[in-house]
XYZ file of C-alpha atoms in Angstrom:
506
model
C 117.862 -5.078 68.228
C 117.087 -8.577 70.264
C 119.843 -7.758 72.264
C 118.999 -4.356 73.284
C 115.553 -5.393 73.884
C 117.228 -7.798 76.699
C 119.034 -5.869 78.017
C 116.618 -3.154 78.839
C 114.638 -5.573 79.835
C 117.535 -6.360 82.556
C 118.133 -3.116 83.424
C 114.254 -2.872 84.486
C 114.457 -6.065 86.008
C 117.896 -4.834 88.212
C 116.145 -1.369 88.892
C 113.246 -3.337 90.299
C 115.514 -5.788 92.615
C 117.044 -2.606 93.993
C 113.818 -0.532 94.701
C 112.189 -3.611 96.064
C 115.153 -5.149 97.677
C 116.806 -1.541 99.136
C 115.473 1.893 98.328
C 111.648 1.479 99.358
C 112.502 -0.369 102.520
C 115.952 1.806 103.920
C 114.309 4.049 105.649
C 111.865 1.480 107.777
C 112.600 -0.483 110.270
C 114.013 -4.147 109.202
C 111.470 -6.976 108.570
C 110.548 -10.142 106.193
C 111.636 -9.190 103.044
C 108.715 -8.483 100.647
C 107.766 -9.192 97.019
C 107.022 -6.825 94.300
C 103.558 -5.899 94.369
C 102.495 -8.050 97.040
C 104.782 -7.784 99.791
C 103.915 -10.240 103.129
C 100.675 -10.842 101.665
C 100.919 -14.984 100.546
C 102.596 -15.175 104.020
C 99.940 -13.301 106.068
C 97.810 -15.942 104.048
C 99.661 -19.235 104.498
C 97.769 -19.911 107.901
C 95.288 -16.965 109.235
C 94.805 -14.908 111.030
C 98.227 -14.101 111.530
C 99.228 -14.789 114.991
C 102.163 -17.075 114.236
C 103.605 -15.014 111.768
C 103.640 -11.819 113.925
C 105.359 -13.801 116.802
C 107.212 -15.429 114.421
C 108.646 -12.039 112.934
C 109.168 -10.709 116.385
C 111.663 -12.985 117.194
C 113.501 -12.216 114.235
C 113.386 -8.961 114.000
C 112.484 -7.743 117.255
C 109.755 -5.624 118.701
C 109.569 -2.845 115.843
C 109.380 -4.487 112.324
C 108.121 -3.404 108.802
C 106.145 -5.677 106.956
C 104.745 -5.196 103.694
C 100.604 -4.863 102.743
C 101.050 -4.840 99.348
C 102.802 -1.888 98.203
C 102.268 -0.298 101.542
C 104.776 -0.424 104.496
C 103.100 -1.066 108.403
C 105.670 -0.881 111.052
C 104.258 -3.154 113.812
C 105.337 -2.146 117.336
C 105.157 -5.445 119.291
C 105.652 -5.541 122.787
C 103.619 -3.748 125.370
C 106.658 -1.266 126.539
C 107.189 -0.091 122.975
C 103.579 0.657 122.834
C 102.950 2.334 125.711
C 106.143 4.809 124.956
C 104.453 5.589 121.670
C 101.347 5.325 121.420
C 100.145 5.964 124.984
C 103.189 8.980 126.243
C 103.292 10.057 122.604
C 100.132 9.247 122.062
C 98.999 12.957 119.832
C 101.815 11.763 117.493
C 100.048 8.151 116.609
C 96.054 9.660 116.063
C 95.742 10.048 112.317
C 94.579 6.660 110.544
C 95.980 4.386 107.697
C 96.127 4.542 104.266
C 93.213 2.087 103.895
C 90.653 5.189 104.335
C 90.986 5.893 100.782
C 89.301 3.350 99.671
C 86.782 2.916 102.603
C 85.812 6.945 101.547
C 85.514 6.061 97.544
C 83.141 2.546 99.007
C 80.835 4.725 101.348
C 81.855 8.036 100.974
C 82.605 9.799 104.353
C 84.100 8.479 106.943
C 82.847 7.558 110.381
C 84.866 7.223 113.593
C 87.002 4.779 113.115
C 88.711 6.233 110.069
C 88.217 9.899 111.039
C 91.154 12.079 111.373
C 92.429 15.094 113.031
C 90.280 17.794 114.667
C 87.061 15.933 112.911
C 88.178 12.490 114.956
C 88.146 14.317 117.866
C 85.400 16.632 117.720
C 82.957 13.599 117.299
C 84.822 11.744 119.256
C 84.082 13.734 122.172
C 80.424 14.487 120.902
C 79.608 10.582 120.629
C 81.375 9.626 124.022
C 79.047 12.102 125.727
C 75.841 11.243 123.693
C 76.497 7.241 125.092
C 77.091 8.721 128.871
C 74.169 10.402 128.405
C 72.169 7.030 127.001
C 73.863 5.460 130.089
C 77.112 3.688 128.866
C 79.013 3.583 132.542
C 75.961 3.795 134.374
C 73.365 1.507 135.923
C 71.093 2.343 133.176
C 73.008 0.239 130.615
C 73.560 -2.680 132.887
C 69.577 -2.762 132.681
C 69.017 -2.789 129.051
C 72.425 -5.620 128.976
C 70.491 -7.820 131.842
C 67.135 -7.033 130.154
C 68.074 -8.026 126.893
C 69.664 -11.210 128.892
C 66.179 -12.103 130.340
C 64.605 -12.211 126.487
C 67.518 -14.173 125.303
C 66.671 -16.627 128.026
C 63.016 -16.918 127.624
C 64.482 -17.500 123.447
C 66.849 -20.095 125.349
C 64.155 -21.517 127.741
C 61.551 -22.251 124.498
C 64.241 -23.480 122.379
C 64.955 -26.458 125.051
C 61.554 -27.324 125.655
C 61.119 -27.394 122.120
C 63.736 -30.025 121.332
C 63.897 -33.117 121.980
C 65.369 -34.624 124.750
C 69.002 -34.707 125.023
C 69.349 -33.491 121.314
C 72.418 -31.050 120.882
C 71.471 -27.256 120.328
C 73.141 -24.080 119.149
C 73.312 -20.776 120.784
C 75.461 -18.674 118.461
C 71.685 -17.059 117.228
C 70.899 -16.302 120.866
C 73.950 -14.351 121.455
C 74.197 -12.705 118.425
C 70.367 -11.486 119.093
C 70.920 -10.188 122.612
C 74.376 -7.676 121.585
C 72.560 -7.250 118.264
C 69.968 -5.593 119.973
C 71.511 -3.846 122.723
C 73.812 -2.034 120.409
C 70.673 -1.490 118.174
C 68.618 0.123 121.261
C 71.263 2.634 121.663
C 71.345 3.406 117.893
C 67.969 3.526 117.175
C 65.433 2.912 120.104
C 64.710 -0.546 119.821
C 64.980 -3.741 120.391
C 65.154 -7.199 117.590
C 61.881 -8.749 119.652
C 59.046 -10.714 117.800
C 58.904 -9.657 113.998
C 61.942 -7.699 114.236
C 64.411 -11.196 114.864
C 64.058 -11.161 111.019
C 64.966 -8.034 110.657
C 67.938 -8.536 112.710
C 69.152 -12.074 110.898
C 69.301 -9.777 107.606
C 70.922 -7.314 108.870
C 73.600 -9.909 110.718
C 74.147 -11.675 107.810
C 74.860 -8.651 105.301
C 77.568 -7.367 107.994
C 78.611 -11.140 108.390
C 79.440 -10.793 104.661
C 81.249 -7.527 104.607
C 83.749 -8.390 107.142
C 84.611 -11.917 105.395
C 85.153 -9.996 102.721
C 87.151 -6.688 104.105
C 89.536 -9.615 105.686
C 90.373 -11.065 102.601
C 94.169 -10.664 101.427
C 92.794 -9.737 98.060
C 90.871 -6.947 99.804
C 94.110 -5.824 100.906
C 95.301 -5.650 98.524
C 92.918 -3.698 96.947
C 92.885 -1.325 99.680
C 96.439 -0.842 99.335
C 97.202 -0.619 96.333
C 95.778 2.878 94.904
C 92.436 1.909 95.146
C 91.489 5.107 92.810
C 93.003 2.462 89.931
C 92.594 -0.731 90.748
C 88.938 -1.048 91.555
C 88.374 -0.589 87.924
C 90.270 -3.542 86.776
C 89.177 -6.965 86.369
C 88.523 -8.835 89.296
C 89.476 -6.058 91.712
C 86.758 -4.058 90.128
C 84.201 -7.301 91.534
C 85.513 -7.437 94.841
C 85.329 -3.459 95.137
C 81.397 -3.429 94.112
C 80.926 -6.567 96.411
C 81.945 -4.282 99.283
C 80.258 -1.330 97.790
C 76.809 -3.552 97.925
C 77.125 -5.134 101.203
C 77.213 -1.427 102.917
C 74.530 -0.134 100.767
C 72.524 -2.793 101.956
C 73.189 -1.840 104.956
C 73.140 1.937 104.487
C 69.302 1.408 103.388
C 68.518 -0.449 106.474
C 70.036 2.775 108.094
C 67.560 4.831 105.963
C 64.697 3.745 106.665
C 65.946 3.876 110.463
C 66.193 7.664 109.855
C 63.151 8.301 107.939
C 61.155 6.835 110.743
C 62.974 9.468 113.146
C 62.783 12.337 111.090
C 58.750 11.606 110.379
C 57.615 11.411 114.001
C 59.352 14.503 114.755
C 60.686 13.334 118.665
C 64.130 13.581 117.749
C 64.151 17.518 117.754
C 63.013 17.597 122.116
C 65.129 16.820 124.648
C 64.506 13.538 125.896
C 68.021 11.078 125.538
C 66.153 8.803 123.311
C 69.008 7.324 121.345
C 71.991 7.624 119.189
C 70.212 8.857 116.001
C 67.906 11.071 117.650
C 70.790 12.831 119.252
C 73.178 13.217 115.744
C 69.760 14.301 114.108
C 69.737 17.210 116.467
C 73.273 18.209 115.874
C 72.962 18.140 112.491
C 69.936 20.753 112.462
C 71.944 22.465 114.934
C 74.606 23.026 113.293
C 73.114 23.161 109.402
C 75.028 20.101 107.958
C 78.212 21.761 108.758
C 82.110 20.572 110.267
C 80.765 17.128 109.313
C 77.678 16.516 111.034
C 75.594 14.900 108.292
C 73.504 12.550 107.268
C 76.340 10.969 105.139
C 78.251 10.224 108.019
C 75.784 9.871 110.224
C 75.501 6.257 108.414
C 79.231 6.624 108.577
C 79.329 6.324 112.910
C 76.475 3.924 112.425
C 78.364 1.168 110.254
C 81.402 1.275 112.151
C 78.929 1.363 116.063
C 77.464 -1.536 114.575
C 80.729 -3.785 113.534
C 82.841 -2.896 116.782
C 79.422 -3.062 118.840
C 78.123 -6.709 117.402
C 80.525 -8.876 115.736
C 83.849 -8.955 118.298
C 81.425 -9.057 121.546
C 79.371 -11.988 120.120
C 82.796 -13.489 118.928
C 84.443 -13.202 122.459
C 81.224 -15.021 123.936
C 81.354 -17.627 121.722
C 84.559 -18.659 121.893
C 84.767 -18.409 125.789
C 81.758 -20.979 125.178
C 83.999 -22.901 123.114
C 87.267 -22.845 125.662
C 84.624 -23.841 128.541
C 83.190 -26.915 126.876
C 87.079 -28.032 126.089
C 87.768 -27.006 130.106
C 84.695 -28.260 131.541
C 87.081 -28.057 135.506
C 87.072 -24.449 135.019
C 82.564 -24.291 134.816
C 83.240 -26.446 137.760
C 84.803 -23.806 139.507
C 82.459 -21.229 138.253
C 79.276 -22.929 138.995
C 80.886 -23.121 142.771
C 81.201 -19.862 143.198
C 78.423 -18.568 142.119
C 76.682 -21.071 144.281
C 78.676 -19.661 147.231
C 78.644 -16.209 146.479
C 74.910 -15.900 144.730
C 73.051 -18.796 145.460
C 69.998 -18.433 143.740
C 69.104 -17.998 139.689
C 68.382 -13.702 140.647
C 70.224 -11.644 137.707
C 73.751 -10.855 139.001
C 74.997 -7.040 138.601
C 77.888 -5.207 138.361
C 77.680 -4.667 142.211
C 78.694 -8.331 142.597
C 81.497 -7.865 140.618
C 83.954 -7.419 143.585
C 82.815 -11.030 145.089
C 83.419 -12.720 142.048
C 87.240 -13.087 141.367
C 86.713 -16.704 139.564
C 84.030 -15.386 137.432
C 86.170 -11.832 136.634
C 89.298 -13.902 136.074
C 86.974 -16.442 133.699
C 86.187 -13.380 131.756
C 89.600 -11.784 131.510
C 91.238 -15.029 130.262
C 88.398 -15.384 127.658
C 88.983 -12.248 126.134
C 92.794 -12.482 126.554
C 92.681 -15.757 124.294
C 89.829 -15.483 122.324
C 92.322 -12.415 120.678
C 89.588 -11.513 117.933
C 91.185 -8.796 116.042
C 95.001 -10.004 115.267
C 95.179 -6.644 113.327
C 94.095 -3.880 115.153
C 93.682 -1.100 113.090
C 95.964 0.781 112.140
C 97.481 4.646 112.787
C 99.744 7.500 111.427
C 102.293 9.108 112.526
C 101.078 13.047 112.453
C 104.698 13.857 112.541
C 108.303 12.755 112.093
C 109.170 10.809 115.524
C 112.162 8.777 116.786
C 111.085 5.654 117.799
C 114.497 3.380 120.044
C 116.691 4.469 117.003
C 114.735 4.440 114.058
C 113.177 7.508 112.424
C 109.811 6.999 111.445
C 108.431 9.697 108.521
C 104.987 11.416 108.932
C 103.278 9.278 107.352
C 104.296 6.168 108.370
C 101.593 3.474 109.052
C 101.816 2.006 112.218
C 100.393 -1.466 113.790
C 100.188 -1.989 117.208
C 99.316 -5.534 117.412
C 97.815 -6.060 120.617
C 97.636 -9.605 119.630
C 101.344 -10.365 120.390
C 100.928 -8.809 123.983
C 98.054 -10.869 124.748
C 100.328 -14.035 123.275
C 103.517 -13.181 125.038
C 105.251 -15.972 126.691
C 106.727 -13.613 128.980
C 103.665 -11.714 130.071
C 101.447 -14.435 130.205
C 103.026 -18.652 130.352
C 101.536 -20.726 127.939
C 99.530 -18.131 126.176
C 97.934 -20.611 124.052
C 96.304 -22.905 126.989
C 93.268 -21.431 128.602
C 94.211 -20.745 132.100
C 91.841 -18.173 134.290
C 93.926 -19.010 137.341
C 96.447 -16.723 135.573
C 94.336 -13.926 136.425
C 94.274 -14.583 140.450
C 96.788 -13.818 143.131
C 98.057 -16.933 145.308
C 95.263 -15.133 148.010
C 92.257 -15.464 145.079
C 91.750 -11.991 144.696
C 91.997 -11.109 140.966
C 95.586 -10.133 139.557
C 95.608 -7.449 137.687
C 98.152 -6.842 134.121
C 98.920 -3.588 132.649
C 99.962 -5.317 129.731
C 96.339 -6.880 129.672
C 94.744 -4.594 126.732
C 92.268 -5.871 124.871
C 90.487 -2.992 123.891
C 94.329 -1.254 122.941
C 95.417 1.814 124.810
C 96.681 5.213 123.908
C 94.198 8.135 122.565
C 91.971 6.019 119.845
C 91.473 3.090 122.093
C 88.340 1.448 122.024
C 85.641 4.313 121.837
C 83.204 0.847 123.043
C 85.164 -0.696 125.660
C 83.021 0.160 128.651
C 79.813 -1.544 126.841
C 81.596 -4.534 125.572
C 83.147 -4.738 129.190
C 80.030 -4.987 130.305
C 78.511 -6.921 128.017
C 80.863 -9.688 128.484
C 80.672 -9.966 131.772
C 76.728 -9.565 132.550
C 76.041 -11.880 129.843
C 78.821 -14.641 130.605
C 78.178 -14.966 134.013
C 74.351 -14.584 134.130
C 74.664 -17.288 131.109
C 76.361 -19.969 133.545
C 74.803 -18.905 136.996
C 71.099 -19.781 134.760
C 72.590 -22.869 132.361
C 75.319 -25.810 132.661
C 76.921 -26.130 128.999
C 78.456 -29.127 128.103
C 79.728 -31.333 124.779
C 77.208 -31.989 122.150
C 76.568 -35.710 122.603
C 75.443 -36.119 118.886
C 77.246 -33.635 117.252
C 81.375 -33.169 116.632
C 83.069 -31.011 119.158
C 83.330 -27.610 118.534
C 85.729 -26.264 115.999
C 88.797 -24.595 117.002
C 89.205 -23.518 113.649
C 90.024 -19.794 113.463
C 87.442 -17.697 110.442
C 88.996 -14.975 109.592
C 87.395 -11.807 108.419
C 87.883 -8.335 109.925
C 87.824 -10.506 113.501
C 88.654 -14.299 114.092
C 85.215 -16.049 114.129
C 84.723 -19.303 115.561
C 82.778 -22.027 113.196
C 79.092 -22.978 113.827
C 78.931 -25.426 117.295
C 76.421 -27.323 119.261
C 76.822 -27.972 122.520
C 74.119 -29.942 125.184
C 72.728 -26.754 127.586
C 70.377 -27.880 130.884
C 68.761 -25.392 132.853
C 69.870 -25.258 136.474
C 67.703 -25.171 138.974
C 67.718 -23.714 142.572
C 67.092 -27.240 143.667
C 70.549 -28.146 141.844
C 72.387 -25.435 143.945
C 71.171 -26.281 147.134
């Protein structure tokens, strides 16, 4: 009896080599081989977020690899040509989303946006790019609610220097963080995070600070891959599954009483663009609740507006803070031509834009290394397709890191060294990459890249034309130290900022 019992157990364990080893994988692409279970999890978590690996697997490999989430195969396209002959010329086949929407739609219920498929996805796809042309995303009416919400954040900026003493080291991750936190939020609801609403703001920024640690985790993964249906309800998964659930009712009630307020002073139902809400409030009483236009996901959109609108804009500023106070040459440069080109502390606008090749290229290379999402989220293949000789199943899950573009030795020479000349022809005029997409390409590209392009640059260039930001004097230099969560976050900093005068540029 002993020795049947063994040898079934072999058997099992022999059948489980060859479906881990063979059978799951011989369809996909060739990649690191995965564990039971797990797959490239303990790897992905050996040193995040991930960049290394995905290089590292690239040479291997080659440009189209599977690795493992768990139980869940993503075939990661690599290289900018192999994306841009799928995703972008094939682009219809590569719209549907992941597998990690089933568990998003048992945390929150419906989907928004991001995890939106098929005629739904681009339905209000279309419906939300036109309500934000309409509240003046691409038009001068956005640049003056971004340079607006600048001109608080300096007053903020102004106080907070007079207010400390005298050569002591400061932070201004809070300042940032308030100025996109309430641009996004004046688009969304109608107002801005000024006087008694900062505290209303640092709540809310902390909840979502929370969530995307969290989502980021490889146990989350995990979770999310691995029928979610079951394995929330076991120990320890079933914690980290209501930690997630809290965290966005939290922020669903926030939402609430954002829509209460609407629907109880009635102005959403006229005409007037006010804002985001108002406008979704209308279609939903337009169209009786129907082909998903809800109030369910309504606080669907706003969850996912609010992550892609806040957290990787406020990340890419920080860390092009960061990568300045390390390169303190290239605010040289900066500070001289904006001097030349502006001479004077006015607000500069997108109209400047074309006399400011330094400052663009300053920009570009801040966003090409900051490289916030390593990840980008992920898509399926709406049908079988033949991608340079393998045959990929509808179905399949595919990655297109971005990441590994923006980090290719080939595209761009020491992609770990922050260069901005890399950005300007041997004439100074700025260079321009087709392979530089941060924002990804293809039909579910960033729905926010015109507002974050924005965003970046009124804010980052208005920021050094007003202050010179230097090394803390008292305090350690800032962390290069890449926090993962849903994006790569830089650690807390301090840094010395002086106010520069007109005097000073004289």
């Amino acid at each position: 009896m002993l020795f049947l019992f063994f040898g079934i157990l072999l058997a099992l364990f022999q059948l489980l080599l060859f479906y881990n080893f063979y059978w799951k994988r011989r369809h996909l692409p060739p990649g690191p081989t995965p564990l039971p279970i797990v797959g490239n999890l303990l790897e992905l978590g050996k040193k995040p977020p991930g960049y290394d690996i995905f290089l590292k697997w690239r040479e291997e490999y080659g440009p189209i690899y599977t690795y493992w989430v768990g139980e869940q195969p993503m075939v990661a396209f690599t290289e900018y040509s192999l994306i841009n002959e799928t995703i972008v010329k094939d682009g219809d086949n590569y719209t549907d989303r992941d597998f990690f929407q089933d568990f998003y739609t048992l945390a929150r219920g419906k989907n928004g946006l991001v995890h939106m498929e098929g005629q739904a996805w681009r339905e209000h796809r279309k419906f939300l790019m036109n309500v934000f042309r309409n509240l003046g995303v691409g038009k001068n009416l956005l640049e003056q609610k971004v340079l607006s919400e600048f001109s608080a954040m300096c007053e903020n900026i102004d106080k907070a220097i007079g207010e400390c003493p005298i050569g002591e080291d400061m932070e201004i991750i809070s300042h940032l963080d308030l100025c996109v936190g309430s641009i996004i939020n004046s688009l969304l609801f109608g107002y801005q995070f000024h006087g008694e609403k900062t505290e209303e703001f640092v709540e809310l920024k902390k909840i979502l600070n929370e969530y995307m640690y969290t989502i980021g985790q490889p146990s989350t993964q995990f979770l999310m891959s691995w029928w979610p249906h079951l394995i929330r309800h076991l120990p320890y998964f079933k914690e980290i599954f209501l930690e997630v659930q809290r965290k966005i009712m939290r922020t669903y009630a926030f939402f609430k009483k954002q829509i209460e307020e609407h629907e109880n002073d009635g102005e959403y139902l006229g005409d007037e663009r006010l804002d985001f809400v108002s406008a979704f409030m209308r279609e939903i009483k337009l169209r009786d609740g129907k082909e998903n236009y809800d109030t369910e996901t309504l606080y669907a959109h706003l969850l996912d507006f609010w992550i892609a609108g806040q957290e990787t804009t406020t990340d890419t500023l920080n860390w092009g803070i960061i990568h300045i106070i390390y390169n303190m040459n290239v605010q040289d440069k900066l500070h001289k031509e904006l001097d030349s080109v502006i001479g004077s502390n006015r607000q500069i606008t997108l109209a400047d834009k074309v006399d400011l090749p330094y400052s663009n290229a300053v920009v570009n290379e801040i966003m090409r290394i900051s490289n916030v999402l390593p990840q980008n989220l992920a898509r399926r293949t709406v049908q079988d397709v033949h991608v340079r000789g393998h045959l990929l199943r509808k179905g399949t899950s595919i990655q297109p890191l971005i990441s590994c573009v923006l980090y290719d030795e080939n595209i761009f020479p020491n992609s770990r060294q922050f260069l901005p000349e890399r950005f300007l022809n041997e004439n100074g005029t700025l260079k321009r990459f087709d392979e530089f997409i941060p924002f990804s390409i293809g039909k579910r590209f960033c729905a926010g890249e015109s507002l974050a392009r924005t965003e970046l640059f009124l804010i980052f260039v208005n920021l050094f034309n007003q202050y010179e930001i230097s090394p803390p004097k008292y305090s350690e230099m800032p962390s290069k130290q890449q926090n993962f969560g849903l994006s790569v976050v830089p650690l807390p900093y301090k840094c010395q900022i002086r106010k520069r005068l007109d005097s000073q540029k004289e």
